[in-house]
C-alpha cells in the first residue's frame, strides 16, 4: 500500500472500513470502500467570478458475498450508524441475487503496488484568492488576442483531492489519495452571423504546472479555425486523425478488450486473442503505474496493485483486461483492472492508455495522404459507436487535405467505419506523441477507407 | 428534513454579508436497482443520499457550497462558505420569512416502490430474460435492469419561497444481442415513469423484451447505411431527441445570454416550418421529465417555445429571469444537491400535424426510415447536431425495405427545423432520457408524431 500521506489524518476511513468488515457473518465475504473528497470550481465571466462552488462529498460502498450471491449497498455519508445499516442492506440484497460460482471479492495476489505520489502538497496550500485568480486568468487568456473572439461560454479553474480506503475479509487493506487541478475555457469566435465555439483544457497535479497561456491560444485557434467551415462532399478517402480523436477511438477499442465483455460475448474481438487485429506498429498499453499520467492509480478498485498491461502488441491482440470475478470466469488472474467509485461495484476498464508512436511526423502524415481529410474533433461518440457490432459513425469537424496540405475547414459531416476495419486500415502512425490532459498518451495517424458523409 | 425556523435562520445568516439572495436546496434520496446478465440476476443494489446545497447570490456572482450534514451547524458552515464566496462586504440584518407553497403533485403514485418486495422487482427481470431469449435462437445474450428511486426535495429562499416535492421514478431497460453470419447486433428498449410500481399493471414487460430481441435479430440482415444527404422519415415517439438537440438546448436562456446559441435574438421570427409547434411541459403526469416544482422551487408549467414555426419564448431559470426582469418558466434544474441549477428542459415535444404517417412514407420515393433513435449531441453555437439511429430502414419507391446498420445522422438545427415538410397526427411520447449539460445529467422526456425532414446527412459507409 502507498504511504503517500499528505491529506491529514487518514485513519478514520480505514478504521470505519475495518469496523464494518469485522461485522461479516460466518461464511460471508465483505468488502468496504470508504471515500471522501473535496472539490472547488471557480467560473469566470466578463472579468468577474460568475460562480464559486465548493463541496465535500463522502461515499461508502459495501459489497457482500454469501453462498455465491453478491449484494451491494451504498450511502453518501460516512456516518457509522448508516454504515452498519448499509451492511445490512447489502446482506439483504445478496439474498435476492442468484448464485454464481465466479462471483466474489479480490484475493491479494502479491503484486507489489507502484510507489506513486498522486497528491502534490502544493495543491493543499492553494488559497481561494489564488483559485479566483487562476479562473480569471484563463478567461483573460482568450480575450484581446483575436478580434473575432467576443467572449466565452465558460472559463473555469477546478481543483480537488480525494482519498479512499478498501478493506475486505479476504485480506485487502489499502488506503490511497490523489489530487489534481485543471483550467478550461471555451471562447466564442464571431464572424458576421457565424459563431464558433473553441475549447481547450489543461490538467496537472499542481497549479504551477498548468499552462494557462497555452490553453488560451489553443482554445482560440480551435474556435477561429472553424470559421467559414463548409459541408464537404461525401467520399471514401484516407483520413488523418488528430491525436485527440485517436485517443477517443482507442479508448473505445480498449473498452472492448474487457474480459467481462469478452466472456459474455459482447466484444467484437472476443475470439481473436493472439491474432492480428491491427497493422504492424500498432501497440496499445494500459499502464496505471505510469507516474506521468494523471489517471495513474496505486491500486485498482478492488485493492489490487495496478500494473502495466500490453493489450495490443505490434498489431497482435495480446491480452484482455480482468477484474476478480471476470478473471475467475475466464480461469485466469485479475489484471488489476477493476474501476469503481464508492457508490458502485467494480467494472473492468483502462487506467491510463498509451498508443505507442510511429516514425512519421505530422506534416508528413498530411503530405503522405495527398487527397483526404484531417479530422480534428468528433462528436456523438455515445450515440454513434456500437461496441458490440463495432459499427462506428461520428460527427466530425476538421479540414480537407488537398495536394498534400491542409485546406478548407469542414463541418456538418460524419465519418464512418468499424472498429475492426479502423485498426487494420491504419496507414501511418505519427511520431507526434503527446500526453493528453485526461492521461491518455496519443499520436496522430492516417487511416484508409474512411467514409466521409456530407452533401 | 429541515425545520422551517432553521431554514429561516440559515438564509438570514447567508445574506447577512450583503448578498441579495440565498437558497437552501435539500434532498433525501433512496434508490434500488437490480441487474440481470448472462441468464441470472447478478446483483441487487441499494443506495441513499442526503444533503443540502446552499446558494448565495451577490450581484453577478454566485457562491455555492454543499454538505451531507443537515444539522443546523452543518448547514451554517455551508452557508458561510457560500456567502464568503459571494460576499461583497457591508450587509446588515435581514429577516427571512418563509411561506410554504401549496403542494403541486402532477404525478399520483399509487404503489410506492419502497413498499414492494425486492423479489417482485427481480422477477420482472427474469420474465424479460425469458421472453427475449425465447423470441429466437439468434439471441445469444440478454441483460436487463430495474431501478426505482424516491427523492424528497425541500427548497427555501430569501424571497420567502418554501416548497417541498417528492419524485418517485420507476425504470426498466433491456438489451439483447443477436449473433449471425455478419457478426453481432444489438437491440435495446427501455421505459421509465415518474410513478410507482403500478406502472407494471399496464406495461407489458415481455413485449418490451421481445421488441429488443426483434430489433437485434432484424439488424442481423442489415446492410451498411448510406452515406450522404437524403430525406429521412422518423417514426413517432422516437425522434424527440431530434428537437432536443436541433433547438431545445439552443432555447435555454443561459446559452442565449452568452451569445452561444444560433437562436439568440430570434423571438418572433419564423425559425421552423409552420407545421412545428414545440412545447416544453414539466407537468405531464407520469412522464420522465415531470416535476411538481423545478429545482429552484418554481412551479413547473407548460411553455410553448415555437408556435406554428414562430419562436415564441426561451426557457428560463431564476438567475436569467431575474436579469431580464421577467418570470421564471420552471426550467431551473440540477442533478443533485451537489450541483448548481441551470436552465434545462423537462418534457420537450412537438404537437401533431395534419398528415397520415403511412402517407408520409408512401410519398417518399427514396430515403431512410428511422424506427428508433439513440442519443445525440449539439454544438449550440453553430446549431450542428448529431443523433444516432439504432433501428433504421431504407425507403425505396415509397416503401420501407431493408434494415440498415447503426450510424449517426448529422444536421444543422435551424435548417432541419425549416426542412420538416410533413408531420403526422400520431403523437406519442418516447422513452426516458438523461440530458447532459456542463457535466450534469437530469431526466428528460420527449415526444413527437411521425415526421419527415427533406434532407439530413446519414453517416453510413455505403455510397
XYZ file of C-alpha atoms in Angstrom, chain A residues 37 39 43-45 48-58 63 69-77 82 85-86 89-90 92-94 96-103 152-154 188 190 195-197 231 234-236 263-268 329 343 345 377 379-386 388-397 411-418 421 451-455, chain B residues 30 32 36-50 60-68 81-82 85-86 118-119 122 126 140-143 175 177 184-186 219 226-229 254-255 257-260 320 323 337-340 374-377 379-390 405-412 415 437-438 440 456-463:
192
model
C -13.236 14.163 -1.492
C -13.552 19.990 -4.840
C -16.037 30.031 -13.098
C -15.164 33.408 -14.549
C -17.258 35.566 -16.836
C -15.763 38.659 -12.606
C -16.347 35.487 -10.629
C -19.509 34.035 -12.104
C -19.679 31.240 -9.561
C -17.576 29.777 -6.792
C -18.543 26.248 -5.880
C -17.221 24.056 -3.118
C -18.255 20.810 -1.599
C -17.117 17.853 0.386
C -18.524 14.523 -0.591
C -18.446 11.226 1.218
C -20.146 -5.480 -1.173
C -24.556 -14.470 -4.186
C -23.444 -10.840 -4.298
C -25.245 -7.819 -2.894
C -24.206 -4.192 -2.823
C -25.395 -1.110 -0.965
C -24.011 2.402 -0.788
C -24.553 5.671 1.041
C -23.455 9.260 0.534
C -22.152 9.537 4.065
C -25.619 4.443 8.399
C -27.381 -0.191 8.020
C -25.647 -0.236 4.647
C -28.872 -3.707 3.090
C -26.024 -5.352 1.192
C -30.473 -8.407 2.149
C -29.608 -7.579 -1.461
C -27.265 -10.559 -1.674
C -32.020 -11.805 -3.724
C -29.295 -12.474 -6.290
C -28.884 -15.838 -7.957
C -25.813 -17.928 -7.149
C -22.829 -17.571 -9.466
C -19.752 -19.702 -8.896
C -17.432 -16.967 -10.176
C -18.728 -14.099 -8.087
C -16.510 32.927 -23.515
C -19.219 30.352 -22.992
C -17.312 29.193 -19.899
C -16.757 32.215 -28.835
C -17.872 35.537 -34.243
C -20.366 31.831 -34.277
C -17.909 29.055 -33.454
C -17.021 27.658 -30.023
C -20.183 20.897 -45.586
C -19.431 12.612 -49.460
C -16.456 10.445 -50.388
C -14.440 7.429 -49.343
C -16.749 -13.726 -21.563
C -20.326 -12.527 -22.033
C -19.914 -12.473 -25.804
C -20.147 -8.705 -26.069
C -16.864 -7.858 -27.734
C -16.130 -7.828 -31.464
C -14.983 -16.780 -15.082
C -21.171 4.161 -4.986
C -19.494 -2.187 -7.825
C -12.916 16.842 -33.497
C -18.936 14.235 -31.506
C -21.764 11.802 -30.959
C -19.426 9.043 -29.764
C -22.051 7.797 -27.298
C -24.726 7.523 -29.968
C -22.549 6.592 -32.919
C -20.386 3.724 -31.721
C -21.761 0.234 -31.185
C -20.647 -4.922 -29.781
C -21.071 -4.861 -33.562
C -18.107 -2.485 -33.935
C -20.010 -0.004 -36.124
C -18.597 3.483 -35.766
C -20.176 6.668 -37.142
C -19.462 10.066 -35.628
C -19.958 13.729 -36.383
C -16.709 15.473 -37.348
C -15.049 18.823 -37.822
C -18.432 20.869 -40.578
C -21.794 19.079 -40.511
C -20.222 15.856 -41.702
C -19.642 12.361 -40.358
C -17.051 9.679 -40.789
C -17.890 6.009 -40.581
C -16.063 2.697 -40.440
C -15.959 -0.178 -37.978
C -11.547 -2.032 -40.054
C -16.434 7.105 -45.398
C -16.935 10.842 -45.137
C -20.620 11.807 -45.370
C -21.618 15.339 -46.253
C -23.637 16.597 -49.185
C -33.279 6.353 -1.757
C -32.923 0.376 -5.513
C -29.663 -9.405 -14.785
C -26.985 -10.610 -17.165
C -25.929 -13.863 -18.733
C -29.158 -15.525 -17.603
C -29.117 -14.703 -13.929
C -29.900 -11.892 -11.537
C -26.341 -10.961 -10.708
C -26.823 -8.141 -8.341
C -29.294 -6.157 -6.319
C -28.093 -2.805 -5.040
C -29.463 -0.008 -2.955
C -28.280 3.500 -2.261
C -29.111 6.523 -0.189
C -28.129 10.159 -0.380
C -28.957 13.091 1.785
C -23.440 38.738 -10.790
C -21.570 36.364 -8.509
C -22.889 33.090 -7.151
C -21.363 31.301 -4.192
C -22.316 27.668 -3.660
C -21.410 25.052 -1.106
C -22.859 21.639 -0.370
C -22.777 19.321 2.570
C -24.117 15.935 3.573
C -18.660 29.072 2.709
C -21.190 30.015 0.029
C -17.514 33.401 -1.982
C -20.310 35.750 -2.981
C -37.389 -6.601 -3.943
C -38.181 -10.137 -5.053
C -36.172 -9.139 -9.572
C -36.395 -12.930 -15.128
C -27.210 -15.137 -27.512
C -27.107 -12.622 -24.702
C -29.567 -10.580 -22.662
C -29.011 -8.021 -19.974
C -30.576 -5.072 -24.141
C -27.537 -9.378 -28.522
C -23.331 -9.437 -33.617
C -26.162 -6.931 -33.460
C -27.961 -5.309 -30.570
C -30.346 -5.984 -37.740
C -25.980 5.029 -46.962
C -23.607 7.947 -46.856
C -24.822 11.425 -47.718
C -27.844 13.705 -47.620
C -28.277 30.908 -20.234
C -26.801 29.964 -23.628
C -27.431 35.324 -22.855
C -23.851 34.348 -23.610
C -24.362 34.509 -27.362
C -23.704 30.792 -27.580
C -31.626 34.574 -16.140
C -31.537 39.585 -15.040
C -27.733 18.862 -4.057
C -24.075 18.868 -5.102
C -24.829 20.912 -8.228
C -25.789 24.467 -9.147
C -30.239 6.679 -29.813
C -28.747 9.698 -28.098
C -27.457 12.884 -29.637
C -25.429 15.989 -29.033
C -22.960 22.458 -30.768
C -25.373 25.250 -29.819
C -23.231 27.988 -31.340
C -23.412 26.563 -34.867
C -26.598 24.536 -34.410
C -24.890 21.433 -35.849
C -26.141 18.307 -34.099
C -25.772 14.554 -34.370
C -28.017 11.755 -33.223
C -27.755 8.024 -33.515
C -30.121 5.667 -35.309
C -30.340 2.253 -33.711
C -26.674 -0.877 -39.677
C -26.299 1.657 -36.859
C -24.954 5.096 -37.568
C -25.199 8.762 -36.741
C -27.189 11.394 -38.587
C -25.957 14.946 -38.725
C -27.810 18.146 -39.437
C -27.976 21.830 -38.690
C -32.053 24.278 -41.292
C -25.108 19.679 -19.898
C -21.965 21.073 -18.274
C -24.821 17.384 -15.021
C -30.455 15.026 -43.383
C -26.977 13.585 -43.742
C -26.727 9.872 -42.986
C -23.334 8.870 -41.640
C -23.087 5.431 -43.228
C -20.460 3.757 -45.354
C -22.383 2.813 -48.471
C -22.186 5.279 -51.349
